[in-house]
XYZ file of C-alpha atoms in Angstrom:
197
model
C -18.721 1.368 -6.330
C -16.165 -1.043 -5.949
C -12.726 0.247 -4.365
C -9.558 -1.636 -4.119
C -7.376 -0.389 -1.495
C -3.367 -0.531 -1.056
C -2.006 -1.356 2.392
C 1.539 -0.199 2.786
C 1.963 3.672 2.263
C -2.167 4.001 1.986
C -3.283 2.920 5.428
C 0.155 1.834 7.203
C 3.336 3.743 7.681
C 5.566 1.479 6.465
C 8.491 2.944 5.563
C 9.013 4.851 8.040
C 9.043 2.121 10.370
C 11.372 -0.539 8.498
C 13.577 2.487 7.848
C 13.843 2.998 11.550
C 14.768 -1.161 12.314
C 16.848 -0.979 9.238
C 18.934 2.220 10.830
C 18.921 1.238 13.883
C 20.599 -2.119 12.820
C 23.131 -0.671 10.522
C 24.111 2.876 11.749
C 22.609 4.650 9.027
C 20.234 7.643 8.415
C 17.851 6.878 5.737
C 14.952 8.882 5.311
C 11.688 8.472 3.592
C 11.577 11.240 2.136
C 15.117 10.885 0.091
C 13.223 7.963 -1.585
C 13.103 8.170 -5.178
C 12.040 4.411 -5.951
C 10.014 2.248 -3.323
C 12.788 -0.426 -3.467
C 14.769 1.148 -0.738
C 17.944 -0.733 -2.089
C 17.608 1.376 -5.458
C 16.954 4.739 -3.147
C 19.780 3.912 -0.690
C 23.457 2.740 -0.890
C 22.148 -0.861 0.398
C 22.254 -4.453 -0.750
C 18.626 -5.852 -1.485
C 19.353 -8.918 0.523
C 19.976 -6.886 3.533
C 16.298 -4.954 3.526
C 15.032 -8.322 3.063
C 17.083 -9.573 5.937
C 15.245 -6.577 7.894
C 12.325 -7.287 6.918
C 12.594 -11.158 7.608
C 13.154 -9.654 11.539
C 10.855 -7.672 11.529
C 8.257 -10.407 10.933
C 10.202 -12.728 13.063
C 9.550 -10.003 16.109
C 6.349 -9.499 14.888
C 7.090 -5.538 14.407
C 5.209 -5.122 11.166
C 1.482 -5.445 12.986
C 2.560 -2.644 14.800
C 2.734 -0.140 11.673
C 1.077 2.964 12.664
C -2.301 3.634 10.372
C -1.717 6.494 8.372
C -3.363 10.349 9.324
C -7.167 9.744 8.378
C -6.658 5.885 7.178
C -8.793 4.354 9.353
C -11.901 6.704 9.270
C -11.877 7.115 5.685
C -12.220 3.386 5.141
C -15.082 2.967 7.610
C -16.394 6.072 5.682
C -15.979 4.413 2.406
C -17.175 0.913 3.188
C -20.374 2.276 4.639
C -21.362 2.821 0.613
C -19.066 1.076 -1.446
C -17.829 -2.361 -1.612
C -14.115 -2.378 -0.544
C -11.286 -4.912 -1.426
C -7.572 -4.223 0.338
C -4.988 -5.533 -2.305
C -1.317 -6.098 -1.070
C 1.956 -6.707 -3.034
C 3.194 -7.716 0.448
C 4.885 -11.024 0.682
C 3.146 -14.433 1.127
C 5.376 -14.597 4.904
C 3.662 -11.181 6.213
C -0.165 -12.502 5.660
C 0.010 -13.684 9.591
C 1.253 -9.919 10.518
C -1.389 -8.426 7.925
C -4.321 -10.093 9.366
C -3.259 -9.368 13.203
C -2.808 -5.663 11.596
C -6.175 -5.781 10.549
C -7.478 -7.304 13.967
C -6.261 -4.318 15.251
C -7.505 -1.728 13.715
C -10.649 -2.778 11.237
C -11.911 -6.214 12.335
C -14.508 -6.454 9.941
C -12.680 -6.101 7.107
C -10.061 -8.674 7.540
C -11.392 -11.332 5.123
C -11.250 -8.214 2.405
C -7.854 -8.467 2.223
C -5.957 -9.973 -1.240
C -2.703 -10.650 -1.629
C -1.066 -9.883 -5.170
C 2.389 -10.418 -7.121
C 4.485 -9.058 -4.671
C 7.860 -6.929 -4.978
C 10.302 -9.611 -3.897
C 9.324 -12.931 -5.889
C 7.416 -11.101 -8.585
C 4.896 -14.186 -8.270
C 1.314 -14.261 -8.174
C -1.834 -11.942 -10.171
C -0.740 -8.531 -10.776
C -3.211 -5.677 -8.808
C -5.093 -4.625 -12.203
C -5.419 -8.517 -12.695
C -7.036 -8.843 -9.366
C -9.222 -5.896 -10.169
C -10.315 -6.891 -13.386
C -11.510 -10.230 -11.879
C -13.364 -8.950 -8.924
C -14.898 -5.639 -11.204
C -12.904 -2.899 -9.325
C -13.572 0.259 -10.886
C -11.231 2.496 -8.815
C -7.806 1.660 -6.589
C -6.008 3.576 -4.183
C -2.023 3.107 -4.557
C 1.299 4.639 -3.903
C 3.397 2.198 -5.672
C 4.093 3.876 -9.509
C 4.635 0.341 -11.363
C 0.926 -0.931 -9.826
C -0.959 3.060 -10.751
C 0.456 2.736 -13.999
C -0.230 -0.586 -14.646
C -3.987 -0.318 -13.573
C -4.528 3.011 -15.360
C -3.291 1.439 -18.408
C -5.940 -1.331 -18.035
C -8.834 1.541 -17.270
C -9.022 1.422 -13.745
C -9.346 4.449 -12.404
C -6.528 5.106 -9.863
C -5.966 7.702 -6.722
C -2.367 7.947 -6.276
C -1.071 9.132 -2.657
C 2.095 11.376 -3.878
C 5.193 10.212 -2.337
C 8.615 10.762 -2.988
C 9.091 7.542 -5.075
C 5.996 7.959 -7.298
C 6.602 11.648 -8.493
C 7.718 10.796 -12.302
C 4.448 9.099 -13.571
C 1.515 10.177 -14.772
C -1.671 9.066 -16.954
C -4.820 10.197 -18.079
C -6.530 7.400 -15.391
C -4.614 8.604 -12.336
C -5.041 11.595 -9.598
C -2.452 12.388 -7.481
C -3.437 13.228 -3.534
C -1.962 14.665 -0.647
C -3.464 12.501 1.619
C -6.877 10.796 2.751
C -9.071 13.987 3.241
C -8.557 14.821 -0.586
C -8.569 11.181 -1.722
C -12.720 10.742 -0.829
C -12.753 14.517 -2.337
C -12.071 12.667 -5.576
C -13.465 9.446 -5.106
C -17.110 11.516 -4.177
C -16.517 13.317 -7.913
C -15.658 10.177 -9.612
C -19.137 8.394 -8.310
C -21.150 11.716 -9.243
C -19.624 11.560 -12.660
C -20.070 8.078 -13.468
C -23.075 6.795 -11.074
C -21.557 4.700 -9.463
C-alpha cells in the first residue's frame, strides 16, 4: 500500500515546542491543548506576523530539528515501511526543508529522500496534499491538520486523522480519527485486509 505521512503533529511535537520559544519570548502561557485551530494566531490573542517571527528564529537557531518524535512515531514508520511504500508530505515552509532533512538525519536516515513538500500554511503556494497523492497513487494519509483530512477524503483518499484539539469539528465518511500511533496501524492493518492492499 502506499502511505503518505504528515510531519508536524504525526511524527514531531511541534507545537508544543514553538509554543514554548513563543512563551518564553513574550511572557505568555499558551497551551496546546487550548488550540481550537492549528493557526495559533486564530487560537491565541496573537498577531500572525509574530508566530512567524518565532518561527523565522527558530530556524535561524536551528531549534526546529530538535522537535521531539512523537510517542510511537518512529517505530511505527519503520514498522510500516517494512511493507508498504511510504511518502512523508509536509505543508511546512520552503525555509524549514534544511531543518526537515537534518530532522530526518536524525531520526530515520533512510527515509529522507521520501520527504515532499506541499502548499504550505503561510504562502498558500505550491500542490495541495491530495494533489500530491493523487500524482504519486497514495491510497491512505496520515494527518492532523482538518483543512488537508478533509480535503483528501473529499478526493477518496482514505485518511487517519490523529485527534487534536484543533481538528475536533470535522468529519467524513473517508476519515478515522486516532488517539495516537498504536491505534493508527490498528486501522491501517484493517484497511489493507479490506481492500488487499
Amino acid at each position: 500500500m502506499k502511505i503518505a505521512i504528515d510531519i508536524d503533529e504525526v511524527l514531531t511535537d511541534t507545537f508544543s515546542e514553538v509554543l514554548k520559544f513563543y512563551n518564553s519570548k513574550k511572557g505568555t502561557s499558551f497551551k496546546k491543548e487550548d488550540m481550537h485551530d492549528y493557526r495559533m494566531w486564530i487560537s491565541f490573542p496573537c498577531k500572525r506576523e509574530e508566530i512567524e517571527g518565532s518561527l523565522k528564529e527558530m530556524i535561524s537557531k536551528n531549534l526546529i530539528e530538535n522537535y521531539c518524535p512523537i510517542e510511537g512515531a518512529i517505530k511505527s514508520v519503520d514498522l510500516l515501511n517494512k511493507r508498504n511504500n511510504i511518502l512523508f508530505i509536509t505543508a511546512r515552509p520552503e525555509n524549514q526543508k534544511f531543518q526537515t532533512f537534518n530532522w530526518f538525519d536524525k531520526h530515520i536516515p533512510k527515509l529522507k529522500n521520501k520527504v515532499r513538500f506541499s502548499q504550505d500554511h503561510f504562502s498558500e503556494k505550491g500542490a495541495t496534499k491530495s494533489e500530491i497523492c493523487q500524482k504519486e497513487k497514495i491510497s491512505l494519509i496520515v494527518e492532523d491538520s482538518p483543512s488537508d483530512a478533509l480535503d483528501c477524503g473529499k478526493s477518496g483518499i482514505k485518511v487517519i486523522l490523529f485527534d487534536k484539539p484543533w481538528n475536533k469539528s470535522i468529519s467524513h465518511p473517508n476519515i478515522t480519527r486516532v488517539s495516537g500511533w498504536k491505534e493508527a496501524l490498528e486501522v491501517i492493518d484493517s484497511i489493507k485486509k479490506t481492500t488487499n492492499q
